[in-house]
CSV table of N, CA and C in Angstrom, one decimal:
chain,number,residue,atom,x,y,z
A,1,VAL,N,36.2,97.9,60.1
A,1,VAL,CA,37.1,96.8,59.8
A,1,VAL,C,36.3,95.5,60.1
A,2,ALA,N,36.4,94.6,59.1
A,2,ALA,CA,35.9,93.3,59.3
A,2,ALA,C,36.8,92.5,60.2
A,3,MET,N,36.4,92.3,61.4
A,3,MET,CA,37.3,91.7,62.4
A,3,MET,C,37.7,90.3,62.1
A,4,ASP,N,36.8,89.5,61.5
A,4,ASP,CA,37.2,88.1,61.2
A,4,ASP,C,38.3,88.1,60.2
A,5,GLU,N,38.2,88.9,59.1
A,5,GLU,CA,39.3,88.9,58.1
A,5,GLU,C,40.6,89.5,58.7
A,6,TYR,N,40.4,90.6,59.5
A,6,TYR,CA,41.6,91.2,60.1
A,6,TYR,C,42.4,90.2,60.9
A,7,LEU,N,41.6,89.5,61.8
A,7,LEU,CA,42.3,88.5,62.7
A,7,LEU,C,42.8,87.3,61.9
A,8,GLU,N,42.2,86.9,60.9
A,8,GLU,CA,42.7,85.8,60.0
A,8,GLU,C,44.1,86.2,59.5
A,9,GLY,N,44.2,87.4,59.0
A,9,GLY,CA,45.5,87.9,58.4
A,9,GLY,C,46.5,88.0,59.5
A,10,LEU,N,46.1,88.6,60.7
A,10,LEU,CA,47.0,88.7,61.8
A,10,LEU,C,47.5,87.4,62.3
A,11,VAL,N,46.6,86.4,62.5
A,11,VAL,CA,47.0,85.1,63.0
A,11,VAL,C,47.9,84.4,61.9
A,12,ALA,N,47.6,84.6,60.7
A,12,ALA,CA,48.5,84.0,59.6
A,12,ALA,C,49.9,84.5,59.7
A,13,GLU,N,50.0,85.9,59.9
A,13,GLU,CA,51.4,86.5,60.0
A,13,GLU,C,52.1,86.0,61.3
A,14,LEU,N,51.3,86.0,62.4
A,14,LEU,CA,51.9,85.5,63.7
A,14,LEU,C,52.4,84.0,63.6
A,15,SER,N,51.6,83.2,62.9
A,15,SER,CA,52.0,81.8,62.7
A,15,SER,C,53.3,81.7,61.9
A,16,LYS,N,53.5,82.5,60.9
A,16,LYS,CA,54.7,82.5,60.1
A,16,LYS,C,55.9,82.9,61.0
A,17,SER,N,55.7,83.9,61.8
A,17,SER,CA,56.8,84.4,62.6
A,17,SER,C,57.1,83.4,63.8
A,18,LEU,N,56.2,82.5,64.1
A,18,LEU,CA,56.5,81.6,65.2
A,18,LEU,C,57.2,80.3,64.6
A,19,ALA,N,57.1,80.1,63.3
A,19,ALA,CA,57.7,78.9,62.7
A,19,ALA,C,59.2,78.9,63.1
A,20,PRO,N,59.7,77.8,63.6
A,20,PRO,CA,61.1,77.7,64.0
A,20,PRO,C,62.0,77.7,62.7
A,21,ALA,N,63.1,78.4,62.9
A,21,ALA,CA,64.0,78.6,61.8
A,21,ALA,C,64.6,77.2,61.3
A,22,ARG,N,64.9,76.3,62.2
A,22,ARG,CA,65.5,75.1,61.8
A,22,ARG,C,64.7,73.9,62.3
A,23,GLY,N,63.6,73.7,61.6
A,23,GLY,CA,62.8,72.5,62.0
A,23,GLY,C,62.2,72.7,63.4
A,24,GLY,N,62.1,71.6,64.2
A,24,GLY,CA,61.5,71.7,65.5
A,24,GLY,C,60.0,71.9,65.5
A,25,SER,N,59.5,72.3,66.6
A,25,SER,CA,58.1,72.6,66.7
A,25,SER,C,57.8,73.9,67.3
A,26,ALA,N,56.6,74.4,67.0
A,26,ALA,CA,56.2,75.7,67.6
A,26,ALA,C,54.7,75.5,67.9
A,27,PRO,N,54.2,76.4,68.8
A,27,PRO,CA,52.7,76.3,69.0
A,27,PRO,C,51.9,76.6,67.8
A,28,THR,N,50.7,76.0,67.7
A,28,THR,CA,49.8,76.2,66.6
A,28,THR,C,48.8,77.2,67.1
A,29,LEU,N,48.5,78.1,66.2
A,29,LEU,CA,47.4,79.1,66.5
A,29,LEU,C,46.1,78.7,65.8
A,30,SER,N,45.1,78.7,66.5
A,30,SER,CA,43.7,78.5,65.9
A,30,SER,C,42.9,79.7,66.2
A,31,LEU,N,42.0,80.0,65.2
A,31,LEU,CA,41.2,81.2,65.3
A,31,LEU,C,39.7,80.8,65.0
A,32,ARG,N,38.8,81.3,65.8
A,32,ARG,CA,37.4,81.3,65.6
A,32,ARG,C,36.9,82.7,65.8
A,33,ALA,N,36.5,83.3,64.7
A,33,ALA,CA,36.1,84.7,64.7
A,33,ALA,C,34.8,84.9,64.0
A,34,ALA,N,33.8,85.5,64.7
A,34,ALA,CA,32.5,85.8,64.1
A,34,ALA,C,32.7,87.0,63.1
A,35,PRO,N,31.8,87.1,62.1
A,35,PRO,CA,31.9,88.3,61.2
A,35,PRO,C,31.4,89.5,61.8
A,36,LEU,N,32.3,90.2,62.6
A,36,LEU,CA,31.9,91.4,63.3
A,36,LEU,C,32.7,92.6,62.7
A,37,LYS,N,32.1,93.8,62.8
A,37,LYS,CA,32.8,95.0,62.3
A,37,LYS,C,33.1,95.9,63.5
A,38,ALA,N,34.3,96.5,63.5
A,38,ALA,CA,34.7,97.4,64.5
A,38,ALA,C,35.4,98.6,63.9
A,39,ALA,N,35.3,99.7,64.6
A,39,ALA,CA,36.0,100.9,64.1
A,39,ALA,C,37.5,100.6,64.0
A,40,THR,N,38.2,101.3,63.1
A,40,THR,CA,39.6,101.1,62.9
A,40,THR,C,40.5,101.2,64.1
A,41,ASP,N,40.3,102.2,65.0
A,41,ASP,CA,41.1,102.4,66.2
A,41,ASP,C,40.8,101.2,67.1
A,42,ARG,N,39.6,100.7,67.2
A,42,ARG,CA,39.3,99.5,68.1
A,42,ARG,C,40.0,98.3,67.5
A,43,ALA,N,39.9,98.1,66.2
A,43,ALA,CA,40.5,97.0,65.5
A,43,ALA,C,42.1,96.9,65.8
A,44,VAL,N,42.7,98.1,65.7
A,44,VAL,CA,44.1,98.2,65.9
A,44,VAL,C,44.5,97.8,67.4
A,45,SER,N,43.7,98.3,68.3
A,45,SER,CA,43.9,97.9,69.7
A,45,SER,C,43.7,96.4,70.0
A,46,ILE,N,42.7,95.8,69.4
A,46,ILE,CA,42.5,94.4,69.5
A,46,ILE,C,43.6,93.6,68.9
A,47,GLY,N,44.1,94.1,67.8
A,47,GLY,CA,45.3,93.4,67.1
A,47,GLY,C,46.5,93.5,68.0
A,48,VAL,N,46.8,94.6,68.6
A,48,VAL,CA,47.9,94.7,69.5
A,48,VAL,C,47.8,93.8,70.7
A,49,ILE,N,46.6,93.7,71.3
A,49,ILE,CA,46.3,92.9,72.4
A,49,ILE,C,46.5,91.4,72.0
A,50,VAL,N,45.9,91.0,70.9
A,50,VAL,CA,46.1,89.6,70.4
A,50,VAL,C,47.6,89.3,70.3
A,51,THR,N,48.3,90.2,69.6
A,51,THR,CA,49.7,90.0,69.4
A,51,THR,C,50.5,89.8,70.7
A,52,GLU,N,50.2,90.6,71.6
A,52,GLU,CA,50.9,90.5,72.9
A,52,GLU,C,50.6,89.3,73.7
A,53,LEU,N,49.3,88.9,73.7
A,53,LEU,CA,48.9,87.7,74.4
A,53,LEU,C,49.4,86.5,73.8
A,54,VAL,N,49.5,86.4,72.4
A,54,VAL,CA,50.1,85.3,71.7
A,54,VAL,C,51.5,85.2,72.0
A,55,THR,N,52.2,86.3,72.0
A,55,THR,CA,53.7,86.4,72.2
A,55,THR,C,54.0,85.9,73.7
A,56,ASN,N,53.1,86.3,74.6
A,56,ASN,CA,53.3,85.8,76.0
A,56,ASN,C,53.1,84.3,76.1
A,57,ALA,N,52.1,83.8,75.4
A,57,ALA,CA,51.9,82.4,75.4
A,57,ALA,C,53.0,81.6,74.8
A,58,VAL,N,53.6,82.1,73.7
A,58,VAL,CA,54.7,81.4,73.1
A,58,VAL,C,55.9,81.4,74.0
A,59,LYS,N,56.2,82.5,74.7
A,59,LYS,CA,57.3,82.7,75.6
A,59,LYS,C,57.2,81.9,76.8
A,60,TYR,N,56.0,81.9,77.5
A,60,TYR,CA,55.9,81.4,78.8
A,60,TYR,C,55.1,80.1,78.9
A,61,ALA,N,54.2,79.8,78.0
A,61,ALA,CA,53.4,78.6,78.1
A,61,ALA,C,54.1,77.4,77.5
A,62,TYR,N,54.8,77.6,76.4
A,62,TYR,CA,55.3,76.5,75.7
A,62,TYR,C,56.8,76.5,75.5
A,63,GLY,N,57.4,77.7,75.6
A,63,GLY,CA,58.9,77.8,75.5
A,63,GLY,C,59.4,77.4,74.2
A,64,PRO,N,60.7,77.7,74.0
A,64,PRO,CA,61.4,77.4,72.7
A,64,PRO,C,61.3,75.9,72.3
A,65,GLY,N,60.8,75.7,71.1
A,65,GLY,CA,60.7,74.3,70.5
A,65,GLY,C,59.6,73.5,71.1
A,66,ARG,N,58.8,74.0,71.9
A,66,ARG,CA,57.7,73.2,72.4
A,66,ARG,C,56.4,73.4,71.7
A,67,ALA,N,55.7,72.4,71.4
A,67,ALA,CA,54.5,72.5,70.6
A,67,ALA,C,53.3,72.7,71.6
A,68,GLY,N,52.2,73.1,71.1
A,68,GLY,CA,51.0,73.3,71.9
A,68,GLY,C,50.0,74.1,71.0
A,69,GLU,N,48.9,74.5,71.6
A,69,GLU,CA,47.9,75.2,70.8
A,69,GLU,C,47.6,76.5,71.6
A,70,ILE,N,47.5,77.6,70.8
A,70,ILE,CA,47.0,78.9,71.3
A,70,ILE,C,45.8,79.2,70.6
A,71,ARG,N,44.7,79.3,71.3
A,71,ARG,CA,43.3,79.5,70.7
A,71,ARG,C,42.9,80.9,70.9
A,72,ILE,N,42.4,81.5,69.8
A,72,ILE,CA,41.9,82.9,69.8
A,72,ILE,C,40.5,82.8,69.3
A,73,SER,N,39.6,83.5,70.0
A,73,SER,CA,38.2,83.6,69.6
A,73,SER,C,37.7,85.0,69.8
A,74,LEU,N,36.8,85.3,68.8
A,74,LEU,CA,36.1,86.6,68.9
A,74,LEU,C,34.6,86.3,68.6
A,75,GLU,N,33.8,86.6,69.5
A,75,GLU,CA,32.4,86.3,69.4
A,75,GLU,C,31.5,87.5,69.9
A,76,PRO,N,30.3,87.6,69.3
A,76,PRO,CA,29.4,88.7,69.9
A,76,PRO,C,28.9,88.3,71.2
A,77,THR,N,28.6,89.2,72.1
A,77,THR,CA,28.0,89.0,73.4
A,77,THR,C,26.5,89.0,73.2
A,78,PRO,N,25.7,88.6,74.1
A,78,PRO,CA,24.2,88.7,74.0
A,78,PRO,C,23.8,90.2,74.0
A,79,GLU,N,24.6,91.0,74.5
A,79,GLU,CA,24.4,92.5,74.5
A,79,GLU,C,24.8,93.1,73.1
A,80,PRO,N,23.8,93.7,72.4
A,80,PRO,CA,24.1,94.2,71.1
A,80,PRO,C,25.3,95.2,71.1
A,81,GLY,N,26.1,95.2,70.0
A,81,GLY,CA,27.2,96.1,69.9
A,81,GLY,C,28.4,95.8,70.8
A,82,ARG,N,28.5,94.6,71.3
A,82,ARG,CA,29.6,94.2,72.2
A,82,ARG,C,30.2,92.9,71.7
A,83,ALA,N,31.4,92.6,72.0
A,83,ALA,CA,32.1,91.4,71.6
A,83,ALA,C,33.0,91.0,72.7
A,84,VAL,N,33.4,89.7,72.7
A,84,VAL,CA,34.3,89.2,73.7
A,84,VAL,C,35.5,88.5,72.9
A,85,LEU,N,36.7,88.8,73.3
A,85,LEU,CA,37.9,88.2,72.8
A,85,LEU,C,38.5,87.3,73.8
A,86,VAL,N,38.8,86.1,73.4
A,86,VAL,CA,39.5,85.2,74.3
A,86,VAL,C,40.8,84.7,73.7
A,87,VAL,N,41.9,84.7,74.4
A,87,VAL,CA,43.1,84.1,74.0
A,87,VAL,C,43.5,83.1,75.1
A,88,GLU,N,43.7,81.8,74.7
A,88,GLU,CA,44.0,80.9,75.8
A,88,GLU,C,45.1,79.9,75.3
A,89,ASP,N,45.8,79.3,76.3
A,89,ASP,CA,46.7,78.2,76.0
A,89,ASP,C,46.6,77.2,77.1
A,90,ASP,N,47.3,76.1,76.9
A,90,ASP,CA,47.3,75.0,77.9
A,90,ASP,C,48.6,74.8,78.6
A,91,GLY,N,49.3,75.9,78.8
A,91,GLY,CA,50.6,75.8,79.5
A,91,GLY,C,50.4,75.7,81.0
A,92,PRO,N,51.5,76.1,81.7
A,92,PRO,CA,51.5,75.9,83.2
A,92,PRO,C,50.6,77.0,83.9
A,93,GLY,N,50.1,77.9,83.3
A,93,GLY,CA,49.3,79.0,83.9
A,93,GLY,C,50.1,80.1,84.5
A,94,LEU,N,49.5,80.9,85.2
A,94,LEU,CA,50.2,82.1,85.8
A,94,LEU,C,51.0,81.8,87.0
A,95,GLY,N,50.9,80.7,87.6
A,95,GLY,CA,51.6,80.3,88.8
A,95,GLY,C,51.2,81.3,89.9
A,96,ASP,N,52.2,82.1,90.4
A,96,ASP,CA,51.9,83.0,91.5
A,96,ASP,C,51.1,84.3,91.0
A,97,GLY,N,50.9,84.3,89.7
A,97,GLY,CA,50.1,85.5,89.2
A,97,GLY,C,51.0,86.7,88.9
A,98,LYS,N,52.2,86.6,89.3
A,98,LYS,CA,53.1,87.8,89.0
A,98,LYS,C,53.7,87.7,87.6
A,99,PRO,N,53.7,88.8,86.9
A,99,PRO,CA,54.2,88.8,85.5
A,99,PRO,C,55.7,88.3,85.4
A,100,LYS,N,55.9,87.6,84.3
A,100,LYS,CA,57.3,87.1,84.1
A,100,LYS,C,57.9,88.2,83.1
A,101,GLY,N,59.2,88.2,83.0
A,101,GLY,CA,59.8,89.1,82.1
A,101,GLY,C,59.8,90.6,82.7
A,102,THR,N,59.8,91.5,81.7
A,102,THR,CA,59.9,92.9,82.1
A,102,THR,C,58.5,93.5,82.5
A,103,GLY,N,57.5,92.9,82.1
A,103,GLY,CA,56.1,93.4,82.3
A,103,GLY,C,55.7,94.4,81.3
A,104,LEU,N,56.5,94.7,80.3
A,104,LEU,CA,56.2,95.6,79.3
A,104,LEU,C,55.0,95.2,78.5
A,105,GLY,N,54.9,93.9,78.1
A,105,GLY,CA,53.8,93.3,77.4
A,105,GLY,C,52.5,93.5,78.1
A,106,GLY,N,52.5,93.3,79.4
A,106,GLY,CA,51.3,93.5,80.3
A,106,GLY,C,50.9,94.9,80.3
A,107,GLN,N,51.9,95.8,80.3
A,107,GLN,CA,51.5,97.3,80.3
A,107,GLN,C,50.9,97.7,79.0
A,108,ILE,N,51.4,97.1,77.9
A,108,ILE,CA,50.8,97.4,76.6
A,108,ILE,C,49.4,96.8,76.5
A,109,ILE,N,49.2,95.6,77.0
A,109,ILE,CA,47.9,95.0,77.0
A,109,ILE,C,46.9,95.9,77.8
A,110,SER,N,47.3,96.3,79.0
A,110,SER,CA,46.5,97.1,79.9
A,110,SER,C,46.2,98.5,79.2
A,111,GLY,N,47.2,99.1,78.6
A,111,GLY,CA,47.0,100.4,78.0
A,111,GLY,C,46.0,100.3,76.8
A,112,MET,N,46.1,99.2,76.0
A,112,MET,CA,45.2,99.1,74.8
A,112,MET,C,43.8,98.8,75.3
A,113,ALA,N,43.7,97.9,76.4
A,113,ALA,CA,42.4,97.6,76.9
A,113,ALA,C,41.7,98.9,77.5
A,114,SER,N,42.5,99.7,78.2
A,114,SER,CA,42.0,100.9,78.8
A,114,SER,C,41.5,101.9,77.7
A,115,GLY,N,42.2,101.9,76.6
A,115,GLY,CA,41.7,102.7,75.4
A,115,GLY,C,40.4,102.2,74.9
A,116,LEU,N,40.1,100.9,75.1
A,116,LEU,CA,38.8,100.4,74.7
A,116,LEU,C,37.7,100.5,75.9
A,117,ARG,N,38.1,101.1,77.0
A,117,ARG,CA,37.3,101.3,78.2
A,117,ARG,C,36.9,99.9,78.8
A,118,THR,N,37.9,99.1,78.9
A,118,THR,CA,37.7,97.8,79.4
A,118,THR,C,39.0,97.3,80.0
A,119,ARG,N,39.0,96.0,80.5
A,119,ARG,CA,40.3,95.4,81.0
A,119,ARG,C,40.3,93.9,80.6
A,120,VAL,N,41.5,93.4,80.6
A,120,VAL,CA,41.6,92.0,80.4
A,120,VAL,C,41.4,91.2,81.7
A,121,GLU,N,40.6,90.2,81.7
A,121,GLU,CA,40.4,89.4,82.9
A,121,GLU,C,41.0,88.0,82.6
A,122,TYR,N,41.7,87.5,83.6
A,122,TYR,CA,42.3,86.1,83.5
A,122,TYR,C,41.5,85.1,84.3
A,123,ASP,N,41.2,84.0,83.7
A,123,ASP,CA,40.4,82.9,84.3
A,123,ASP,C,41.3,82.1,85.2
A,124,PRO,N,41.1,82.2,86.5
A,124,PRO,CA,42.0,81.4,87.4
A,124,PRO,C,41.7,79.9,87.4
A,125,ASP,N,40.5,79.5,86.9
A,125,ASP,CA,40.1,78.1,86.9
A,125,ASP,C,40.6,77.4,85.6
A,126,HIS,N,41.1,78.1,84.7
A,126,HIS,CA,41.6,77.5,83.4
A,126,HIS,C,43.0,76.9,83.7
A,127,ALA,N,43.3,75.7,83.2
A,127,ALA,CA,44.5,75.0,83.4
A,127,ALA,C,45.7,75.8,83.0
A,128,GLY,N,45.7,76.4,81.8
A,128,GLY,CA,46.7,77.3,81.3
A,128,GLY,C,46.4,78.7,81.6
A,129,VAL,N,46.6,79.6,80.7
A,129,VAL,CA,46.2,81.0,80.8
A,129,VAL,C,45.0,81.2,79.8
A,130,ARG,N,43.9,81.8,80.3
A,130,ARG,CA,42.8,82.2,79.5
A,130,ARG,C,42.6,83.7,79.8
A,131,ALA,N,42.8,84.5,78.8
A,131,ALA,CA,42.6,86.0,78.9
A,131,ALA,C,41.3,86.3,78.2
A,132,ARG,N,40.5,87.1,78.8
A,132,ARG,CA,39.2,87.4,78.3
A,132,ARG,C,39.0,88.9,78.3
A,133,LEU,N,38.5,89.5,77.2
A,133,LEU,CA,38.3,90.9,77.1
A,133,LEU,C,36.9,91.2,76.4
A,134,ALA,N,36.0,91.8,77.2
A,134,ALA,CA,34.7,92.2,76.6
A,134,ALA,C,34.8,93.7,76.3
A,135,PHE,N,34.3,94.1,75.1
A,135,PHE,CA,34.4,95.4,74.7
A,135,PHE,C,33.3,95.8,73.7
A,136,ASP,N,33.1,97.2,73.6
A,136,ASP,CA,32.2,97.7,72.6
A,136,ASP,C,32.8,97.7,71.3
A,137,LEU,N,32.0,97.4,70.3
A,137,LEU,CA,32.5,97.4,68.9
A,137,LEU,C,32.5,98.8,68.4
């Protein structure tokens, strides 16, 4: 799967679903993705992770009707055959670090990352939330 094309389509669909029904504002999604190829199962896992992280940012970083930017990037690492995915926002951050809501999204993210034999790391020094995932293509 061409990851840049796949993520472009995914981000376009997520942007449409975020558009408010009656005017107002919604977070903007921006994508920077290198032309990398991944196996189909890995691409699906990355897609689910991106969807969940973006959904969490919309719900907790900006809230209903609040504008902001959610940035998604996929870049190769210096190590061949590996890539790093970053999803970040400029919201209030994780606060006490405890998940908000039911925690189901976090379980889905962890499960998908585990299937990729990696885990999502959160940057405590970022003003909002920055989730980072390094994985084998």
